[in-house]
XYZ file of C-alpha atoms in Angstrom:
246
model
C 14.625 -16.221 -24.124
C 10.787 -16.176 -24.124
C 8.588 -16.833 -21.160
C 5.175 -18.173 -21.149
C 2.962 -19.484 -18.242
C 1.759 -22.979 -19.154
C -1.088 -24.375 -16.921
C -1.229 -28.108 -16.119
C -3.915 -30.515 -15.497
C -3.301 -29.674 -11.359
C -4.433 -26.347 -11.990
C -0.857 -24.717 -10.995
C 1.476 -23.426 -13.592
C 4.957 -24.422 -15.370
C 7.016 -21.729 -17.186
C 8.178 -22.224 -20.653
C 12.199 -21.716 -21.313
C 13.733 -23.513 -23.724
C 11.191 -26.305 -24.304
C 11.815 -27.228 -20.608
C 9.059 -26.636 -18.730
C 9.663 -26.534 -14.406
C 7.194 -25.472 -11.291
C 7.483 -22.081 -10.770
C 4.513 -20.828 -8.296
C 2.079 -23.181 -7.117
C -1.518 -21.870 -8.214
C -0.959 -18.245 -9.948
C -4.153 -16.411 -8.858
C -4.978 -12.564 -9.491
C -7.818 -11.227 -8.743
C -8.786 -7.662 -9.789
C -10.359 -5.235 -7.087
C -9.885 -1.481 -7.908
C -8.239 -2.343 -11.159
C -8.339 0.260 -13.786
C -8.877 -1.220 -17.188
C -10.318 1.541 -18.892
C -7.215 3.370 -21.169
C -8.999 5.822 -22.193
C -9.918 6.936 -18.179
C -7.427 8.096 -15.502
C -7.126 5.416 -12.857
C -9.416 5.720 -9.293
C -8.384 8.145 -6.988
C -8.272 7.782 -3.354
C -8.721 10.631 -1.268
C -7.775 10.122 2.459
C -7.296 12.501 5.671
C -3.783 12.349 7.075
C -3.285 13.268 10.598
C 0.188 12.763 12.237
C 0.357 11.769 16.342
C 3.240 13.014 17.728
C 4.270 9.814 19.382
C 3.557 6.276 21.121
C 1.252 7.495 24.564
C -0.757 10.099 22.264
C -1.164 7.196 19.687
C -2.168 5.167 23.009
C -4.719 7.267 24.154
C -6.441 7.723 20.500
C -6.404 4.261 20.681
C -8.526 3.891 23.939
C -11.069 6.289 22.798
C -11.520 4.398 20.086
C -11.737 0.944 21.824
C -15.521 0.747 21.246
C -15.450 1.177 18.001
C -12.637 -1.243 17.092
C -13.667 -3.427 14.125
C -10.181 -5.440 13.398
C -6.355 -4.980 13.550
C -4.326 -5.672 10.663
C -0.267 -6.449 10.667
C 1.168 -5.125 7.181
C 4.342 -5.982 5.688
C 4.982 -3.477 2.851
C 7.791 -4.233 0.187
C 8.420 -1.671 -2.827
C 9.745 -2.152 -5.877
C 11.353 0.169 -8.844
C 13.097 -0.417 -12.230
C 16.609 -0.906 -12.423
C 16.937 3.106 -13.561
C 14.320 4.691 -10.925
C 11.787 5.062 -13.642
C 8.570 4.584 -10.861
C 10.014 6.493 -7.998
C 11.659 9.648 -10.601
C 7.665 9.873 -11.677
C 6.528 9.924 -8.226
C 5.227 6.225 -8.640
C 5.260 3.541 -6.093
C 4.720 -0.125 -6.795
C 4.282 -2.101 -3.915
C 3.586 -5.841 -2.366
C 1.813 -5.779 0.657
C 1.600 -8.481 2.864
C -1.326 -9.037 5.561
C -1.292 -11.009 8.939
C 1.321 -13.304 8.626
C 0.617 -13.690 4.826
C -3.273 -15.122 4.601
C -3.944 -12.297 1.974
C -1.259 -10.522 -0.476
C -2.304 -7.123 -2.571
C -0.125 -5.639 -5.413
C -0.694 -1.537 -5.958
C 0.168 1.129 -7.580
C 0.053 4.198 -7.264
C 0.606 7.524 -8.535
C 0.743 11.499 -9.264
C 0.473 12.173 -5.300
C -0.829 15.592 -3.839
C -1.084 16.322 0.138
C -2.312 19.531 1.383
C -3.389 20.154 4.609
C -3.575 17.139 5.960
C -5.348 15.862 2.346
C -3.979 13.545 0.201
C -5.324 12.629 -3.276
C -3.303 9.874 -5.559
C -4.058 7.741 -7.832
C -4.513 3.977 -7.197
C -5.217 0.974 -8.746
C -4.971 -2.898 -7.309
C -4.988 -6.455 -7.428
C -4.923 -9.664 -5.375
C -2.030 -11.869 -4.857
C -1.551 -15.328 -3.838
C 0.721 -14.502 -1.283
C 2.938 -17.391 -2.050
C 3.499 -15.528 -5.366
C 4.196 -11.924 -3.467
C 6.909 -13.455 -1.654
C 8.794 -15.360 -5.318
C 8.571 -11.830 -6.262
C 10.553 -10.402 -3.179
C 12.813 -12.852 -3.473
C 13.252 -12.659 -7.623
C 11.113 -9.123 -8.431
C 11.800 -9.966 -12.329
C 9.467 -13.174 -11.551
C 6.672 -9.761 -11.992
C 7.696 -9.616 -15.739
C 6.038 -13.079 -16.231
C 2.638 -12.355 -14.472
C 1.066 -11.600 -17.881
C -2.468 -11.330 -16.174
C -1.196 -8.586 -13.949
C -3.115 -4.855 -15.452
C -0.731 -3.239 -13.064
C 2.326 -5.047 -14.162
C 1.440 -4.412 -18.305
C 0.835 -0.538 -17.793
C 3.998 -0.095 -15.602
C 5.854 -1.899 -18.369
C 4.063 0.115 -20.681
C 3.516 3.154 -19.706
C 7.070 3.700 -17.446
C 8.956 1.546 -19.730
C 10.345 -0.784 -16.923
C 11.580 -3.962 -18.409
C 13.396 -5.174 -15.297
C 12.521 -4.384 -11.475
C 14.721 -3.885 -8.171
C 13.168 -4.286 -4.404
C 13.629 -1.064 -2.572
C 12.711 -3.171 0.730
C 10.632 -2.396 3.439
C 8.397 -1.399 6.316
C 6.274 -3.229 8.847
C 2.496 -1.190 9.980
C 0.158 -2.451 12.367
C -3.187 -1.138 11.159
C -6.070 -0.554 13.938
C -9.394 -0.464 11.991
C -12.542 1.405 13.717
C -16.086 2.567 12.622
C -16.572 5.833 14.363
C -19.802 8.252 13.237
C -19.809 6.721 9.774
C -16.140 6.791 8.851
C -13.648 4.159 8.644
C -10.645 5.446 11.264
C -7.184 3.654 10.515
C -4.627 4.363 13.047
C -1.109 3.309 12.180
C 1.741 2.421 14.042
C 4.613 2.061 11.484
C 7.878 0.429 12.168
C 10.941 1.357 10.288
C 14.236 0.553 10.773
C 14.948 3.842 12.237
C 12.132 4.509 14.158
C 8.110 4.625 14.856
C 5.527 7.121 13.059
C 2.022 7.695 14.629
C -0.733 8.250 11.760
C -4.802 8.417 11.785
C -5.725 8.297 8.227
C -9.859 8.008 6.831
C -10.771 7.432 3.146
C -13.577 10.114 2.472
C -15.385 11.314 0.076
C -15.838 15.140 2.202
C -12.717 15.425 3.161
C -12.644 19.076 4.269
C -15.897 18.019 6.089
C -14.673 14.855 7.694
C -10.970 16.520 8.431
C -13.197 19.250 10.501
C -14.609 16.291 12.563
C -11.687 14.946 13.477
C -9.966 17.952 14.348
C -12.779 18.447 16.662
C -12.598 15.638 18.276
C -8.647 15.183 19.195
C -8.942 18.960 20.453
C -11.506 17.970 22.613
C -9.581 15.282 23.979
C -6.110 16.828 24.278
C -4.420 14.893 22.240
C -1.818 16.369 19.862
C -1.613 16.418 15.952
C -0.096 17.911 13.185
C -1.118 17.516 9.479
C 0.860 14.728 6.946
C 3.139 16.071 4.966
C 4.672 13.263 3.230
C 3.983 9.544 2.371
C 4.901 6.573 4.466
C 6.696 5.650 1.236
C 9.012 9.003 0.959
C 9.772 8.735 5.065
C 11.107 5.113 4.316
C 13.214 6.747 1.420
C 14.393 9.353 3.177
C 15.733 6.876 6.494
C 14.603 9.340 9.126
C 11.309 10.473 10.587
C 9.996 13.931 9.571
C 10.244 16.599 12.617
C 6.589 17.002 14.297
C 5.398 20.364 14.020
């Protein structure tokens, strides 16, 4: 059976099976933002500090430090997906939907070849926006992804991890607290997973050993406990238990 999206005079689309055309999503849109296009070039990658809180009154206090600095808060709902033989997460790739305040925006990712070293991580990254609408007929049905032929990040996974079918792993819920503080962007994360709460500060930087310094400096100063990242939020989900705080 061959799929093909068919656009309409309404601007939405139909899908194409067997000469019977039927509404699938209402208005496909996909808009590129740090898209890799370029075959020939390794995809962006993002560089971020990663500094674990031990728990909910330290994450409380960072949090009141930071008050005056507070730009916006941001309630993520994150849903991963693999193919039907683990061929993203047995290459240390993660594809994943995420959803943002009570779905006004939607971004697909992906990302891949992950390091983290004290309290560094470096992975490659590329996404694109969703009509949320279309995020969550892809929860529902992930092999609706196979028919987004506009998607980059859909073609190369197909491509390039030889996925021709996909599987949702499921999920975790983060509420994201965004603050300028001496020219960096702070994110301090409160994730929920089923089996309990992890306490993260993480900053996109382009010093990192610099701006992890600065940091450091400043939660000493203020008592407040840390330890560095050691894994993904991705691999603690996986794994169904919270990593011990050292």
């Amino acid at each position: 059976m061959s799929l093909q999206w068919i656009p309409n005079s309404g601007h939405s689309f139909h899908l194409r099976r067997n000469r019977s055309p039927f509404l699938l999503f209402p208005s496909l849109s996909l808009r590129p933002t740090k898209l890799f296009s370029n075959p020939n070039q390794p995809p962006p990658v993002e560089v971020e500090i990663k500094l674990r809180l031990p728990d909910s009154s330290s994450h409380h206090k960072l949090s009141h430090l930071l008050s005056s600095h507070h730009i916006k808060t941001h309630n993520q709902h994150n849903i991963f997906f693999d193919g039907a033989n683990a061929e993203l997460s047995s290459n240390l790739a993660v594809l994943r939907i995420r959803f943002y305040d009570d779905d006004s925006h939607c971004v697909l990712s992906l990302k891949a070849k992950p390091t983290i070293s004290d309290g560094i991580s470096r992975i490659e990254e590329e996404e694109e926006t969703l009509e949320p609408s279309i995020g969550r007929a892809c929860v529902e049905e992930p092999n609706r992804m196979l028919v987004m032929e506009s998607s980059k990040i859909v073609e190369r996974v197909r491509e390039e991890y030889g996925i021709d079918g996909f599987v949702c792993l499921g999920g975790f819920r983060n509420v994201r607290r965004v603050y300028e503080w001496r020219g960096l962007k702070l994110e301090l994360d409160e994730t929920i997973f089923d089996f309990g709460r992890n306490y993260e500060m993480e900053c996109e930087s382009e010093e990192p050993e610099r701006d992890r310094d600065l940091l450091e400096g400043f939660l000493k100063e203020n008592g407040i406990r840390y330890s560095y990242s050691q894994t993904s939020k991705f691999a603690i989900f996986r794994s169904t238990k919270l990593p011990p705080f050292f």
